[in-house]
Amino acid sequence: MKILISADMEGATGVTWPADCLPGTPQWERCRRLFTSDVNAAVLGFFDGGADEVLVNEAHMTMRNLLLEEMDDRVAMLTGRHKALSMVEGVQHGDVDGIAFVGYHTGAGDEGVLAHTYLGNSLTGVFVDGVRASEGLLNALVVAEYGTPVVLVTGDDRACEDASGYAPQARTVAVKDYVSRYAAVCRPPAATAAAIRAAAAGSVTLAVRHAPAGPRERRMEVEFDAEHLAGAATVVPGVEQTGERRVAWTAPDMYEGIRCFKAVTTLVSAAVEEWYG
Ligand SMILES: [Zn+2]
């Protein structure tokens, strides 16, 4: 039994503001230890529950945040950027029985600690077939195309609520409670690690690969906070401007949908100026 962990940092224990998860800052140096504690707790729990193989895919910013030297020695870790499936890289080989979203957060436009979808700013909403989507929902739709169920989600309490929509069967662990986008009531790592480890162990029975969801056309829409960003996004073939600050495109499946979304966010971030956006 093989488990993949997609590890994002905004939803980690103790993380509540941008510098906490901005590589290179003193706050990040501290918080990456808390993040490593969450991820390692999930690793230990999955092995407790009977997994034979656990692969951690780093999914935050530079994708170089976790401290490998502090992880359980049975784990394998995929570190670094530029991967075909980004946050869920590794699922496409068809041998992953279950996936965990550790350190996840709610999407752009929603309540939640450090809520966003891919870009920290500029993007006010992402929609798939008319439904507002978080990174968790987007990635859950991608992994469903490979028959892999989401078995565990950790983050703030809002991220756990969000998961009940896209993966109702998954175990969830709230490591902090939302107060504002930059404030939360946090639990210490000793407490959150114990809760994550127990939930991961209990979720292993949910890790049963099913028939891959067949290709299904998806209508993707993105809303920005400025009109010129919508214009910038239309450089991507197939992406059309559908409103003053909105673009949309139709993808044959989620694999293509998420890859096009990546192209859109890359182009748009290059079109953002420091002060006027
Ligand atoms: Zn992140």
Coordinates of C-alpha atoms and ligand atoms in Angstrom, one line a residue:
M1 CA 0.0 0.0 0.0
K2 CA 1.4 3.3 -1.1
I3 CA 0.4 6.7 0.3
L4 CA 1.2 10.1 -1.2
I5 CA 1.3 13.2 1.0
S6 CA 0.9 16.5 -0.7
A7 CA 2.4 18.9 1.9
D8 CA 1.5 22.6 1.8
M9 CA 2.6 25.1 4.5
E10 CA -0.1 27.7 5.1
G11 CA -2.2 25.2 6.9
A12 CA 0.6 23.9 9.2
T13 CA 0.6 24.1 13.0
G14 CA 1.4 27.7 14.2
V15 CA 1.5 29.3 10.7
T16 CA -0.7 32.5 10.6
W17 CA 0.9 35.2 8.5
P18 CA 2.9 35.5 5.2
A19 CA 6.4 35.7 6.7
D20 CA 5.8 32.4 8.5
C21 CA 5.8 30.6 5.2
L22 CA 8.0 32.8 3.1
P23 CA 11.3 31.0 2.4
G24 CA 14.3 32.8 3.8
T25 CA 12.7 34.7 6.7
P26 CA 13.6 33.9 10.3
Q27 CA 9.9 33.1 10.9
W28 CA 9.9 30.5 8.1
E29 CA 13.0 28.9 9.6
R30 CA 11.0 28.4 12.8
C31 CA 7.8 27.4 11.1
R32 CA 9.3 24.9 8.8
R33 CA 10.1 22.9 11.9
L34 CA 6.4 23.0 12.9
F35 CA 5.5 22.0 9.3
T36 CA 8.0 19.1 9.4
S37 CA 6.4 18.0 12.6
D38 CA 2.9 17.8 11.0
V39 CA 4.1 16.0 7.9
N40 CA 6.2 13.5 9.9
A41 CA 3.3 12.8 12.2
A42 CA 1.2 11.9 9.1
V43 CA 4.1 9.7 7.9
L44 CA 4.3 7.9 11.2
G45 CA 0.5 7.4 11.3
F46 CA 0.4 5.9 7.8
F47 CA 3.1 3.4 8.7
D48 CA 1.3 2.6 12.0
G49 CA -1.8 1.9 10.0
G50 CA -0.1 -0.5 7.7
A51 CA 1.2 1.5 4.7
D52 CA 4.3 -0.1 3.0
E53 CA 5.4 3.1 1.2
V54 CA 4.9 6.8 1.9
L55 CA 6.0 9.5 -0.5
V56 CA 5.9 13.1 0.5
N57 CA 5.6 15.7 -2.3
E58 CA 6.6 19.2 -1.2
A59 CA 3.8 21.5 -2.5
H60 CA 4.6 25.0 -1.0
M61 CA 6.3 27.8 -3.0
T62 CA 9.9 26.8 -3.7
M63 CA 8.9 23.3 -2.7
R64 CA 12.0 23.2 -0.4
N65 CA 10.7 23.7 3.1
L66 CA 10.7 20.3 4.9
L67 CA 13.7 19.1 6.9
L68 CA 14.5 15.7 5.5
E69 CA 16.9 15.0 8.4
E70 CA 14.0 15.1 10.9
M71 CA 11.7 12.7 9.0
D72 CA 11.1 9.1 9.7
D73 CA 13.7 7.0 7.9
R74 CA 11.2 4.9 6.0
V75 CA 9.9 7.9 4.0
A76 CA 10.8 9.1 0.5
M77 CA 10.5 12.8 -0.2
L78 CA 10.1 14.6 -3.5
T79 CA 11.7 18.1 -3.1
G80 CA 11.9 21.0 -5.6
R81 CA 9.8 22.7 -8.2
H82 CA 8.8 22.2 -11.8
K83 CA 6.7 19.1 -11.8
A84 CA 4.0 18.1 -14.3
L85 CA 1.3 17.8 -11.6
S86 CA 2.7 20.3 -9.2
M87 CA 1.1 19.8 -5.8
V88 CA -0.1 16.2 -6.5
E89 CA 3.0 15.1 -8.5
G90 CA 3.5 11.4 -8.3
V91 CA -0.2 10.4 -8.5
Q92 CA -0.1 9.9 -12.2
H93 CA 1.9 6.7 -12.1
G94 CA -1.2 4.8 -11.0
D95 CA 0.3 3.1 -7.9
V96 CA -0.9 5.5 -5.2
D97 CA -3.7 4.0 -3.0
G98 CA -4.5 7.1 -1.0
I99 CA -3.5 10.7 -0.8
A100 CA -3.2 13.1 2.2
F101 CA -3.4 16.9 1.9
V102 CA -1.3 18.1 4.9
G103 CA -1.1 21.8 5.7
Y104 CA -3.9 22.8 3.3
H105 CA -6.0 26.0 3.4
T106 CA -9.2 27.5 2.0
G107 CA -9.4 29.1 -1.4
A108 CA -9.3 32.7 -2.7
G109 CA -12.4 34.6 -1.7
D110 CA -13.2 32.3 1.2
E111 CA -12.7 32.7 5.0
G112 CA -9.6 31.0 6.3
V113 CA -6.1 31.5 7.6
L114 CA -3.9 32.6 4.6
A115 CA -6.8 31.7 2.2
H116 CA -5.7 31.9 -1.4
T117 CA -5.6 29.7 -4.5
Y118 CA -2.0 29.4 -6.0
L119 CA -1.3 33.2 -6.0
G120 CA -1.2 35.0 -2.6
N121 CA -2.9 38.0 -4.1
S122 CA -4.4 39.2 -7.4
L123 CA -6.8 36.2 -7.7
T124 CA -10.2 36.6 -6.1
G125 CA -11.8 33.3 -7.1
V126 CA -11.4 30.1 -9.1
F127 CA -14.4 28.2 -10.3
V128 CA -14.8 24.7 -11.8
D129 CA -18.1 24.1 -13.5
G130 CA -19.5 27.1 -11.6
V131 CA -18.3 26.0 -8.1
R132 CA -15.8 28.0 -6.1
A133 CA -12.6 25.9 -5.8
S134 CA -9.8 25.7 -3.3
E135 CA -6.5 24.0 -4.0
G136 CA -7.9 21.0 -2.2
L137 CA -10.9 20.7 -4.5
L138 CA -8.8 21.2 -7.6
N139 CA -6.3 18.6 -6.5
A140 CA -9.1 16.2 -5.4
L141 CA -10.5 16.4 -9.0
V142 CA -7.1 15.7 -10.5
V143 CA -6.3 12.6 -8.3
A144 CA -9.8 11.2 -8.9
E145 CA -8.8 10.9 -12.6
Y146 CA -6.2 8.3 -11.4
G147 CA -8.6 6.5 -9.0
T148 CA -6.8 7.8 -5.9
P149 CA -9.1 8.8 -2.9
V150 CA -8.2 11.6 -0.5
V151 CA -7.9 10.0 2.9
L152 CA -6.7 12.7 5.2
V153 CA -6.8 16.5 5.2
T154 CA -5.1 18.8 7.8
G155 CA -5.2 22.6 8.1
D156 CA -7.3 25.2 10.0
D157 CA -10.9 24.5 10.9
R158 CA -12.1 26.2 7.7
A159 CA -9.9 24.0 5.5
C160 CA -11.4 20.9 7.3
E161 CA -14.9 22.2 6.5
D162 CA -13.9 22.7 2.9
A163 CA -12.6 19.1 2.7
S164 CA -16.0 17.8 3.9
G165 CA -17.3 19.1 0.5
Y166 CA -14.7 17.6 -1.9
A167 CA -13.7 14.5 0.2
P168 CA -16.5 13.7 2.6
Q169 CA -14.9 10.3 3.5
A170 CA -11.5 11.8 4.5
R171 CA -10.4 12.1 8.1
T172 CA -9.6 15.7 9.0
V173 CA -7.5 17.4 11.7
A174 CA -7.8 21.1 12.5
V175 CA -4.5 22.2 13.9
K176 CA -5.8 25.8 14.5
D177 CA -9.0 27.7 14.5
Y178 CA -9.6 30.6 12.2
V179 CA -9.9 34.1 13.7
S180 CA -9.0 36.2 10.6
R181 CA -6.9 35.7 7.5
Y182 CA -3.8 36.4 9.6
A183 CA -4.8 35.2 13.0
A184 CA -5.8 31.8 14.5
V185 CA -6.1 30.1 17.9
C186 CA -3.2 27.6 17.6
R187 CA -2.5 24.3 19.3
P188 CA 1.1 23.3 20.1
P189 CA 2.9 20.8 17.9
A190 CA 2.9 18.0 20.5
A191 CA -0.9 18.1 20.5
T192 CA -1.3 18.4 16.7
A193 CA 1.3 15.8 15.9
A194 CA -0.5 13.2 18.2
A195 CA -3.9 14.1 16.5
I196 CA -2.5 13.9 13.0
R197 CA -0.7 10.6 13.7
A198 CA -3.9 9.0 15.0
A199 CA -6.0 10.3 12.1
A200 CA -3.5 9.1 9.5
A201 CA -3.4 5.6 11.1
G202 CA -7.2 5.4 11.1
S203 CA -7.4 6.6 7.5
V204 CA -5.4 3.9 6.0
T205 CA -8.5 1.7 5.6
L206 CA -9.9 4.4 3.3
A207 CA -6.9 4.0 0.9
V208 CA -8.5 1.8 -1.7
R209 CA -7.8 2.7 -5.3
H210 CA -11.0 2.8 -7.4
A211 CA -11.6 2.9 -11.2
P212 CA -10.2 6.2 -12.5
A213 CA -12.9 8.8 -13.2
G214 CA -13.2 9.0 -17.0
P215 CA -12.3 12.2 -18.8
R216 CA -14.9 14.8 -18.2
E217 CA -14.9 18.2 -19.8
R218 CA -14.5 21.1 -17.3
R219 CA -15.3 24.7 -17.5
M220 CA -12.7 26.7 -15.6
E221 CA -13.1 30.3 -14.6
V222 CA -10.7 32.7 -12.8
E223 CA -11.5 36.1 -11.4
F224 CA -8.8 38.7 -10.7
D225 CA -8.6 41.9 -8.7
A226 CA -7.7 44.0 -11.7
E227 CA -8.8 44.1 -15.4
H228 CA -5.3 44.1 -16.9
L229 CA -4.6 40.7 -15.3
A230 CA -7.6 39.2 -17.2
G231 CA -6.0 40.6 -20.4
A232 CA -2.6 39.1 -19.6
A233 CA -4.2 35.6 -19.0
T234 CA -5.6 35.5 -22.5
V235 CA -2.1 35.0 -24.0
V236 CA -2.7 31.4 -23.1
P237 CA -4.3 29.7 -26.2
G238 CA -8.0 28.8 -25.4
V239 CA -8.3 31.3 -22.5
E240 CA -10.9 34.0 -23.3
Q241 CA -11.9 37.1 -21.3
T242 CA -15.5 36.7 -20.2
G243 CA -15.9 39.7 -18.0
E244 CA -14.1 42.8 -16.9
R245 CA -11.8 40.8 -14.5
R246 CA -12.7 37.3 -15.5
V247 CA -11.3 34.7 -17.9
A248 CA -12.6 31.2 -18.7
W249 CA -11.6 28.1 -20.7
T250 CA -12.9 24.6 -21.3
A251 CA -10.5 21.7 -20.6
P252 CA -11.1 18.1 -21.8
D253 CA -10.3 16.8 -18.3
M254 CA -8.8 18.1 -15.0
Y255 CA -5.3 17.1 -15.9
E256 CA -5.4 19.7 -18.8
G257 CA -7.5 22.0 -16.7
I258 CA -4.9 22.3 -13.9
R259 CA -2.0 22.6 -16.3
C260 CA -3.8 25.5 -18.1
F261 CA -4.5 27.1 -14.7
K262 CA -0.8 26.9 -13.9
A263 CA 0.1 28.6 -17.2
V264 CA -2.5 31.4 -16.4
T265 CA -1.2 32.0 -12.9
T266 CA 2.4 32.1 -14.1
L267 CA 1.6 34.7 -16.8
V268 CA -0.5 36.7 -14.4
S269 CA 2.1 36.9 -11.7
A270 CA 4.5 38.3 -14.3
A271 CA 2.0 41.0 -15.1
V272 CA 1.7 42.2 -11.5
E273 CA 3.6 45.3 -10.5
E274 CA 4.8 45.8 -6.9
W275 CA 2.7 48.8 -5.9
Y276 CA -0.3 49.1 -8.2
G277 CA -0.9 45.3 -8.7
Ligands
ZN1 ZN 1.4 27.0 0.0

